[in-house]
Amino acid sequence: MVADKGKKPKIGEKIVEENAEQIDGELVLSIEKLQEVQDELEKINEEASDKVLEVEQKYNEVRKPVYDKRSDIIKSIPDFWLTAFLSHPVLSDLLSEEDQKIFKHLTSLEVEDCKDVKLGYSISFNFSPNPYFEDTKLTKTFTFLDEGTTKITATSIKWKEGMGVPNGVAHDHHDHKKKGNKRCHEEDSFFCWFSGTQQKDVMDEIHDEVAEIIREDLWTNPLTYFNNEADEEDGDEGDEEENGTDDSEEDDEDQEDDDEDEGN
Amino acid sequence: MVADKGKKPKIGEKIVEENAEQIDGELVLSIEKLQEVQDELEKINEEASDKVLEVEQKYNEVRKPVYDKRSDIIKSIPDFWLTAFLSHPVLSDLLSEEDQKIFKHLTSLEVEDCKDVKLGYSISFNFSPNPYFEDTKLTKTFTFLDEGTTKITATSIKWKEGMGVPNGVAHDHHDHKKKGNKRCHEEDSFFCWFSGTQQKDVMDEIHDEVAEIIREDLWTNPLTYFNNEADEEDGDEGDEEENGTDDSEEDDEDQEDDDEDEGN
């Protein structure tokens, strides 16, 4: 500690000063030791994080073939993902009338984490050939950047002539009015959500919410939602325990009609 | 599917009906297979969770002796935890003037997860004998219950005569006015936060926030906060790289005063 230059230390002060120096020295030493311990803890914490990531990645690999198997089964269930979407309390609000028509062509949904789960994930929507757009696969990707933000990218949809209605934009492509950058309301339309890649605060939150719900909730167990919807339509089909009313005759007539539609 | 009782099926309808039955049968089969796959996924997810917990518990055990070592070093740094608290952007607001006097007697802080980390954790404040209360250890415990709520319990503080001021309650114990259940504002006082164990919505959030900050932030690396405060007081003591101003003379005079206080 540097002595005050203006005055000569008296004996008493000198002793206090030396004591202070010694205490300071001990203090500095303790703080240095403490810093070493914190460095040690930081290493341990990083190792723990890495191990947890390893586990998550290992189980992602275990899940993959099971998801593939699931995907095959789902292909034999007509309108599975459309039904599941419409049964989800939040996602159902996302699908406009037009979206629902387009979703009749949705063959499968895929959620995939990056091999290194820290890096991000993607959600893909696979479509059969349809009158709306050329694409058969639309993917929205979330990349976690080092600085803590998320980069969002999405397939640029090749809408067919006259299409691209879902966001409310006039669909006459001969109309040369400028359509770029029109802010559609992502909560109104699936395709608005899908195509929204700008990172504005409010939109970020809503985007992330839909993506997180699809990834954590719908993708994890879509059958619970599909079953809800199916129960409402089928009456006593399949889930006989759950329906013991006298509606069976009416339900059967409805079921016949539904089956005729599904068997097309 | 039960045939409608009122009419005999015509041939065409019969074929459609049989097709429908077959489709229904296939659909039911697909849904059953899908349910099996979901059950399989659920098992995998539980296994993954268990493995992650294992890792977390293993590293808790690795960290324990390092925390113990840290605790010993900290004992040789006067007012360490008080200083760290006062340097924390959120926790500093929690300490009233009275709390700060009481915290001069705080010798250590301990955060401990339950052996089974799923079950909860506790935060303990150890005090040297002091004029405020009889206890030498005050512990607040958070138990995670199956139904998703958290049970909060805390040591019932044995305040000494005339004490218990921090929550603003009159400290004359001969006054027989009913003092029980007085809601003190937990954001005003450490002891209000500490003693608050009721689970009301708003208070829950604030309680959890303080506890989480102590556990995840302060406990993890208190030195960063202590150093901030020390840098402000010491000037060029210890962290010479960080301070190259001409304040050294003034700071030294302050430091001398501080050291005289600390060396008591």
CSV table of N, CA and C in Angstrom, one decimal, chain A residues 138-256:
chain,number,residue,atom,x,y,z
A,138,LEU,N,-41.0,-28.0,-46.7
A,138,LEU,CA,-40.8,-26.6,-46.2
A,138,LEU,C,-40.1,-26.8,-44.8
A,139,THR,N,-39.0,-26.1,-44.7
A,139,THR,CA,-38.2,-26.3,-43.4
A,139,THR,C,-38.0,-25.0,-42.8
A,140,LYS,N,-38.2,-24.9,-41.5
A,140,LYS,CA,-37.9,-23.7,-40.7
A,140,LYS,C,-36.8,-24.1,-39.7
A,141,THR,N,-35.7,-23.3,-39.8
A,141,THR,CA,-34.5,-23.7,-39.0
A,141,THR,C,-34.2,-22.6,-37.9
A,142,PHE,N,-33.9,-23.1,-36.7
A,142,PHE,CA,-33.5,-22.2,-35.6
A,142,PHE,C,-32.0,-22.5,-35.2
A,143,THR,N,-31.2,-21.5,-35.4
A,143,THR,CA,-29.8,-21.7,-35.1
A,143,THR,C,-29.4,-20.8,-33.9
A,144,PHE,N,-28.9,-21.5,-32.9
A,144,PHE,CA,-28.5,-20.8,-31.6
A,144,PHE,C,-27.1,-20.2,-31.8
A,145,LEU,N,-27.0,-18.9,-31.8
A,145,LEU,CA,-25.7,-18.2,-32.0
A,145,LEU,C,-25.0,-18.0,-30.7
A,146,ASP,N,-23.7,-17.9,-30.8
A,146,ASP,CA,-22.9,-17.7,-29.6
A,146,ASP,C,-23.3,-16.6,-28.7
A,147,GLU,N,-23.7,-15.5,-29.3
A,147,GLU,CA,-24.1,-14.3,-28.5
A,147,GLU,C,-25.5,-14.5,-27.8
A,148,GLY,N,-26.1,-15.7,-27.9
A,148,GLY,CA,-27.3,-15.9,-27.2
A,148,GLY,C,-28.6,-15.6,-28.0
A,149,THR,N,-28.4,-15.1,-29.2
A,149,THR,CA,-29.6,-14.9,-30.0
A,149,THR,C,-29.9,-16.1,-30.9
A,150,THR,N,-31.0,-16.1,-31.6
A,150,THR,CA,-31.3,-17.2,-32.4
A,150,THR,C,-31.5,-16.7,-33.8
A,151,LYS,N,-30.9,-17.4,-34.8
A,151,LYS,CA,-31.1,-17.0,-36.2
A,151,LYS,C,-32.2,-17.9,-36.7
A,152,ILE,N,-33.1,-17.3,-37.4
A,152,ILE,CA,-34.3,-18.1,-37.9
A,152,ILE,C,-34.3,-18.0,-39.4
A,153,THR,N,-34.3,-19.1,-40.1
A,153,THR,CA,-34.4,-19.1,-41.6
A,153,THR,C,-35.5,-20.1,-42.0
A,154,ALA,N,-36.0,-19.8,-43.1
A,154,ALA,CA,-37.1,-20.7,-43.6
A,154,ALA,C,-37.1,-20.8,-45.1
A,155,THR,N,-37.5,-22.0,-45.6
A,155,THR,CA,-37.6,-22.2,-47.1
A,155,THR,C,-38.4,-21.1,-47.7
A,156,SER,N,-37.9,-20.5,-48.8
A,156,SER,CA,-38.7,-19.5,-49.5
A,156,SER,C,-39.7,-20.2,-50.4
A,157,ILE,N,-41.0,-20.1,-50.1
A,157,ILE,CA,-42.0,-20.9,-50.7
A,157,ILE,C,-42.2,-20.5,-52.1
A,158,LYS,N,-42.2,-21.4,-53.0
A,158,LYS,CA,-42.5,-21.2,-54.5
A,158,LYS,C,-44.0,-21.3,-54.7
A,159,TRP,N,-44.7,-20.3,-54.4
A,159,TRP,CA,-46.1,-20.3,-54.6
A,159,TRP,C,-46.5,-20.4,-56.0
A,160,LYS,N,-47.5,-21.2,-56.3
A,160,LYS,CA,-48.0,-21.2,-57.7
A,160,LYS,C,-48.8,-20.0,-58.0
A,161,GLU,N,-49.1,-19.9,-59.3
A,161,GLU,CA,-49.8,-18.7,-59.8
A,161,GLU,C,-51.1,-18.5,-59.0
A,162,GLY,N,-51.3,-17.3,-58.5
A,162,GLY,CA,-52.5,-17.0,-57.8
A,162,GLY,C,-52.6,-17.5,-56.4
A,163,MET,N,-51.5,-18.1,-55.9
A,163,MET,CA,-51.5,-18.6,-54.6
A,163,MET,C,-50.8,-17.7,-53.6
A,164,GLY,N,-50.6,-18.1,-52.4
A,164,GLY,CA,-50.0,-17.3,-51.4
A,164,GLY,C,-51.0,-16.5,-50.7
A,165,VAL,N,-52.2,-17.0,-50.7
A,165,VAL,CA,-53.4,-16.3,-50.1
A,165,VAL,C,-53.3,-16.2,-48.6
A,166,PRO,N,-52.8,-17.2,-47.9
A,166,PRO,CA,-53.0,-17.3,-46.5
A,166,PRO,C,-52.6,-16.1,-45.7
A,167,ASN,N,-51.7,-15.3,-46.2
A,167,ASN,CA,-51.3,-14.1,-45.4
A,167,ASN,C,-52.2,-12.9,-45.8
A,168,GLY,N,-53.2,-13.2,-46.6
A,168,GLY,CA,-54.2,-12.1,-46.9
A,168,GLY,C,-53.8,-11.2,-48.1
A,169,VAL,N,-52.6,-11.5,-48.6
A,169,VAL,CA,-52.2,-10.7,-49.8
A,169,VAL,C,-53.0,-11.0,-51.0
A,170,ALA,N,-53.3,-10.0,-51.8
A,170,ALA,CA,-54.1,-10.3,-53.0
A,170,ALA,C,-53.4,-11.3,-53.9
A,171,HIS,N,-54.1,-12.2,-54.4
A,171,HIS,CA,-53.4,-13.3,-55.1
A,171,HIS,C,-53.3,-13.2,-56.6
A,172,ASP,N,-53.6,-12.0,-57.1
A,172,ASP,CA,-53.4,-11.8,-58.5
A,172,ASP,C,-52.0,-11.4,-58.8
A,173,HIS,N,-51.2,-12.3,-59.3
A,173,HIS,CA,-49.8,-11.9,-59.5
A,173,HIS,C,-49.5,-11.0,-60.7
A,174,HIS,N,-50.6,-10.7,-61.5
A,174,HIS,CA,-50.4,-9.7,-62.5
A,174,HIS,C,-50.5,-8.3,-61.9
A,175,ASP,N,-51.0,-8.2,-60.7
A,175,ASP,CA,-51.1,-6.9,-60.1
A,175,ASP,C,-49.7,-6.5,-59.6
A,176,HIS,N,-49.2,-5.4,-60.1
A,176,HIS,CA,-47.8,-5.1,-59.8
A,176,HIS,C,-47.6,-4.3,-58.6
A,177,LYS,N,-48.6,-4.2,-57.8
A,177,LYS,CA,-48.5,-3.5,-56.5
A,177,LYS,C,-47.4,-4.1,-55.7
A,178,LYS,N,-46.6,-3.3,-55.0
A,178,LYS,CA,-45.5,-3.9,-54.2
A,178,LYS,C,-46.0,-4.7,-53.0
A,179,LYS,N,-45.6,-5.9,-53.0
A,179,LYS,CA,-46.1,-6.8,-51.9
A,179,LYS,C,-45.0,-7.1,-50.9
A,180,GLY,N,-43.8,-6.8,-51.2
A,180,GLY,CA,-42.7,-7.2,-50.3
A,180,GLY,C,-42.8,-6.5,-49.0
A,181,ASN,N,-42.3,-7.2,-48.0
A,181,ASN,CA,-42.2,-6.7,-46.6
A,181,ASN,C,-43.6,-6.4,-46.0
A,182,LYS,N,-44.6,-7.0,-46.5
A,182,LYS,CA,-45.9,-6.8,-45.9
A,182,LYS,C,-46.0,-7.6,-44.6
A,183,ARG,N,-46.2,-6.9,-43.6
A,183,ARG,CA,-46.2,-7.7,-42.3
A,183,ARG,C,-47.6,-8.4,-42.1
A,184,CYS,N,-47.6,-9.7,-42.3
A,184,CYS,CA,-48.8,-10.4,-42.0
A,184,CYS,C,-48.7,-10.8,-40.5
A,185,HIS,N,-49.9,-11.0,-39.9
A,185,HIS,CA,-50.0,-11.3,-38.5
A,185,HIS,C,-49.8,-12.8,-38.3
A,186,GLU,N,-48.6,-13.2,-37.7
A,186,GLU,CA,-48.3,-14.6,-37.6
A,186,GLU,C,-49.3,-15.4,-36.8
A,187,GLU,N,-50.0,-14.7,-36.0
A,187,GLU,CA,-50.9,-15.5,-35.2
A,187,GLU,C,-52.2,-15.9,-36.0
A,188,ASP,N,-52.3,-15.2,-37.2
A,188,ASP,CA,-53.5,-15.5,-38.0
A,188,ASP,C,-53.3,-16.6,-39.0
A,189,SER,N,-52.1,-16.9,-39.3
A,189,SER,CA,-51.9,-17.8,-40.4
A,189,SER,C,-50.6,-18.6,-40.2
A,190,PHE,N,-50.7,-19.9,-40.5
A,190,PHE,CA,-49.6,-20.8,-40.4
A,190,PHE,C,-48.4,-20.3,-41.3
A,191,PHE,N,-48.8,-19.9,-42.5
A,191,PHE,CA,-47.7,-19.5,-43.4
A,191,PHE,C,-47.0,-18.1,-43.0
A,192,CYS,N,-47.8,-17.3,-42.3
A,192,CYS,CA,-47.2,-16.1,-41.8
A,192,CYS,C,-46.1,-16.5,-40.8
A,193,TRP,N,-46.5,-17.4,-39.9
A,193,TRP,CA,-45.6,-17.8,-38.9
A,193,TRP,C,-44.4,-18.4,-39.6
A,194,PHE,N,-44.7,-19.3,-40.5
A,194,PHE,CA,-43.6,-20.0,-41.2
A,194,PHE,C,-42.6,-19.1,-41.8
A,195,SER,N,-43.1,-18.1,-42.6
A,195,SER,CA,-42.2,-17.3,-43.4
A,195,SER,C,-41.6,-16.2,-42.6
A,196,GLY,N,-42.0,-16.0,-41.3
A,196,GLY,CA,-41.5,-14.9,-40.5
A,196,GLY,C,-40.1,-15.2,-40.0
A,197,THR,N,-39.1,-14.5,-40.6
A,197,THR,CA,-37.7,-14.8,-40.1
A,197,THR,C,-37.1,-13.6,-39.5
A,198,GLN,N,-37.8,-12.5,-39.5
A,198,GLN,CA,-37.3,-11.3,-38.9
A,198,GLN,C,-37.2,-11.3,-37.4
A,199,GLN,N,-36.2,-10.8,-36.8
A,199,GLN,CA,-36.1,-10.9,-35.3
A,199,GLN,C,-36.5,-9.6,-34.6
A,200,LYS,N,-37.8,-9.4,-34.6
A,200,LYS,CA,-38.2,-8.3,-33.8
A,200,LYS,C,-38.7,-8.8,-32.5
A,201,ASP,N,-38.7,-8.0,-31.5
A,201,ASP,CA,-38.9,-8.6,-30.1
A,201,ASP,C,-40.2,-9.3,-30.0
A,202,VAL,N,-41.3,-8.7,-30.3
A,202,VAL,CA,-42.6,-9.3,-30.1
A,202,VAL,C,-42.8,-10.5,-31.0
A,203,MET,N,-42.4,-10.4,-32.2
A,203,MET,CA,-42.6,-11.5,-33.1
A,203,MET,C,-41.7,-12.7,-32.7
A,204,ASP,N,-40.5,-12.3,-32.2
A,204,ASP,CA,-39.6,-13.4,-31.8
A,204,ASP,C,-40.3,-14.2,-30.7
A,205,GLU,N,-40.9,-13.6,-29.8
A,205,GLU,CA,-41.6,-14.4,-28.7
A,205,GLU,C,-42.6,-15.3,-29.3
A,206,ILE,N,-43.4,-14.7,-30.2
A,206,ILE,CA,-44.5,-15.5,-30.7
A,206,ILE,C,-44.0,-16.6,-31.6
A,207,HIS,N,-43.0,-16.3,-32.4
A,207,HIS,CA,-42.4,-17.4,-33.2
A,207,HIS,C,-41.8,-18.5,-32.4
A,208,ASP,N,-41.0,-18.1,-31.4
A,208,ASP,CA,-40.4,-19.1,-30.6
A,208,ASP,C,-41.5,-19.9,-29.9
A,209,GLU,N,-42.6,-19.3,-29.5
A,209,GLU,CA,-43.6,-20.1,-28.8
A,209,GLU,C,-44.2,-21.1,-29.7
A,210,VAL,N,-44.5,-20.8,-30.9
A,210,VAL,CA,-45.1,-21.8,-31.8
A,210,VAL,C,-44.1,-22.9,-32.1
A,211,ALA,N,-42.9,-22.5,-32.4
A,211,ALA,CA,-41.8,-23.5,-32.7
A,211,ALA,C,-41.6,-24.4,-31.5
A,212,GLU,N,-41.5,-23.8,-30.3
A,212,GLU,CA,-41.3,-24.6,-29.1
A,212,GLU,C,-42.5,-25.6,-28.8
A,213,ILE,N,-43.7,-25.1,-29.1
A,213,ILE,CA,-44.9,-26.0,-28.9
A,213,ILE,C,-44.8,-27.1,-29.9
A,214,ILE,N,-44.5,-26.8,-31.1
A,214,ILE,CA,-44.4,-27.9,-32.1
A,214,ILE,C,-43.3,-28.9,-31.7
A,215,ARG,N,-42.2,-28.4,-31.3
A,215,ARG,CA,-41.1,-29.3,-30.9
A,215,ARG,C,-41.2,-30.0,-29.6
A,216,GLU,N,-41.6,-29.3,-28.6
A,216,GLU,CA,-41.7,-29.9,-27.3
A,216,GLU,C,-43.0,-30.7,-27.0
A,217,ASP,N,-44.0,-30.3,-27.6
A,217,ASP,CA,-45.3,-30.7,-27.2
A,217,ASP,C,-45.9,-31.6,-28.3
A,218,LEU,N,-46.2,-31.0,-29.5
A,218,LEU,CA,-46.9,-31.8,-30.6
A,218,LEU,C,-46.0,-32.9,-31.1
A,219,TRP,N,-44.7,-32.6,-31.3
A,219,TRP,CA,-43.8,-33.6,-31.9
A,219,TRP,C,-43.6,-34.8,-30.9
A,220,THR,N,-43.5,-34.4,-29.6
A,220,THR,CA,-43.3,-35.4,-28.6
A,220,THR,C,-44.4,-36.5,-28.5
A,221,ASN,N,-45.6,-36.0,-28.4
A,221,ASN,CA,-46.8,-36.9,-28.4
A,221,ASN,C,-48.0,-36.4,-29.2
A,222,PRO,N,-48.0,-36.5,-30.5
A,222,PRO,CA,-49.1,-35.9,-31.3
A,222,PRO,C,-50.4,-36.8,-31.1
A,223,LEU,N,-50.2,-38.0,-30.7
A,223,LEU,CA,-51.3,-38.9,-30.6
A,223,LEU,C,-52.4,-38.5,-29.5
A,224,THR,N,-51.9,-37.9,-28.4
A,224,THR,CA,-52.8,-37.4,-27.4
A,224,THR,C,-53.8,-36.4,-28.0
A,225,TYR,N,-53.3,-35.5,-28.9
A,225,TYR,CA,-54.1,-34.5,-29.5
A,225,TYR,C,-55.0,-35.2,-30.6
A,226,PHE,N,-54.4,-36.0,-31.4
A,226,PHE,CA,-55.2,-36.7,-32.4
A,226,PHE,C,-56.3,-37.5,-31.8
A,227,ASN,N,-56.1,-38.1,-30.7
A,227,ASN,CA,-57.1,-38.9,-30.0
A,227,ASN,C,-58.2,-38.0,-29.5
A,228,ASN,N,-57.9,-36.9,-29.0
A,228,ASN,CA,-59.0,-35.9,-28.6
A,228,ASN,C,-60.0,-35.7,-29.7
A,229,GLU,N,-59.4,-35.3,-30.8
A,229,GLU,CA,-60.3,-35.0,-32.0
A,229,GLU,C,-61.0,-36.2,-32.4
A,230,ALA,N,-60.3,-37.3,-32.5
A,230,ALA,CA,-60.9,-38.6,-33.0
A,230,ALA,C,-62.1,-39.0,-32.0
A,231,ASP,N,-61.9,-38.8,-30.8
A,231,ASP,CA,-62.9,-39.1,-29.8
A,231,ASP,C,-64.2,-38.3,-30.1
A,232,GLU,N,-64.0,-37.0,-30.3
A,232,GLU,CA,-65.1,-36.2,-30.6
A,232,GLU,C,-65.9,-36.6,-31.8
A,233,GLU,N,-65.2,-37.0,-32.8
A,233,GLU,CA,-65.9,-37.4,-34.1
A,233,GLU,C,-66.5,-38.8,-34.0
A,234,ASP,N,-65.7,-39.7,-33.5
A,234,ASP,CA,-66.1,-41.1,-33.6
A,234,ASP,C,-67.2,-41.6,-32.7
A,235,GLY,N,-67.3,-40.9,-31.6
A,235,GLY,CA,-68.3,-41.4,-30.7
A,235,GLY,C,-67.8,-42.7,-30.1
A,236,ASP,N,-68.4,-43.9,-30.4
A,236,ASP,CA,-68.0,-45.1,-29.8
A,236,ASP,C,-67.1,-45.9,-30.7
A,237,GLU,N,-66.5,-45.3,-31.6
A,237,GLU,CA,-65.5,-46.0,-32.4
A,237,GLU,C,-64.2,-46.1,-31.7
A,238,GLY,N,-63.7,-47.3,-31.5
A,238,GLY,CA,-62.3,-47.4,-31.0
A,238,GLY,C,-62.1,-47.2,-29.5
A,239,ASP,N,-62.9,-46.2,-29.0
A,239,ASP,CA,-62.7,-46.0,-27.5
A,239,ASP,C,-64.0,-46.2,-26.8
A,240,GLU,N,-64.4,-47.5,-26.9
A,240,GLU,CA,-65.7,-47.8,-26.4
A,240,GLU,C,-65.9,-47.5,-24.9
A,241,GLU,N,-64.8,-47.7,-24.2
A,241,GLU,CA,-64.9,-47.4,-22.7
A,241,GLU,C,-65.4,-46.0,-22.5
A,242,GLU,N,-64.9,-45.1,-23.4
A,242,GLU,CA,-65.1,-43.7,-23.0
A,242,GLU,C,-66.5,-43.2,-23.4
A,243,ASN,N,-67.3,-44.0,-24.1
A,243,ASN,CA,-68.5,-43.4,-24.6
A,243,ASN,C,-69.7,-44.4,-24.4
A,244,GLY,N,-70.5,-44.1,-23.4
A,244,GLY,CA,-71.5,-45.1,-23.1
A,244,GLY,C,-72.9,-44.5,-23.3
A,245,THR,N,-73.0,-43.5,-24.2
A,245,THR,CA,-74.3,-42.8,-24.4
A,245,THR,C,-75.2,-43.6,-25.4
A,246,ASP,N,-76.4,-43.0,-25.6
A,246,ASP,CA,-77.3,-43.6,-26.6
A,246,ASP,C,-77.1,-42.9,-28.0
A,247,ASP,N,-76.0,-42.3,-28.2
A,247,ASP,CA,-75.8,-41.5,-29.5
A,247,ASP,C,-75.3,-42.5,-30.6
A,248,SER,N,-75.2,-43.7,-30.2
A,248,SER,CA,-74.5,-44.6,-31.2
A,248,SER,C,-75.1,-44.6,-32.6
A,249,GLU,N,-76.4,-44.6,-32.7
A,249,GLU,CA,-77.0,-44.6,-34.0
A,249,GLU,C,-76.6,-43.4,-34.8
A,250,GLU,N,-76.8,-42.2,-34.2
A,250,GLU,CA,-76.4,-41.0,-34.9
A,250,GLU,C,-74.9,-41.0,-35.3
A,251,ASP,N,-74.1,-41.4,-34.4
A,251,ASP,CA,-72.7,-41.5,-34.6
A,251,ASP,C,-72.3,-42.4,-35.7
A,252,ASP,N,-73.0,-43.5,-35.8
A,252,ASP,CA,-72.7,-44.5,-36.8
A,252,ASP,C,-73.0,-43.9,-38.2
A,253,GLU,N,-74.1,-43.1,-38.3
A,253,GLU,CA,-74.4,-42.5,-39.6
A,253,GLU,C,-73.3,-41.5,-40.0
A,254,ASP,N,-72.9,-40.7,-39.0
A,254,ASP,CA,-71.8,-39.8,-39.3
A,254,ASP,C,-70.5,-40.5,-39.7
A,255,GLN,N,-70.3,-41.6,-38.9
A,255,GLN,CA,-69.0,-42.4,-39.2
A,255,GLN,C,-69.1,-42.9,-40.6
A,256,GLU,N,-70.2,-43.4,-41.1
A,256,GLU,CA,-70.4,-43.9,-42.4
A,256,GLU,C,-70.0,-42.8,-43.4
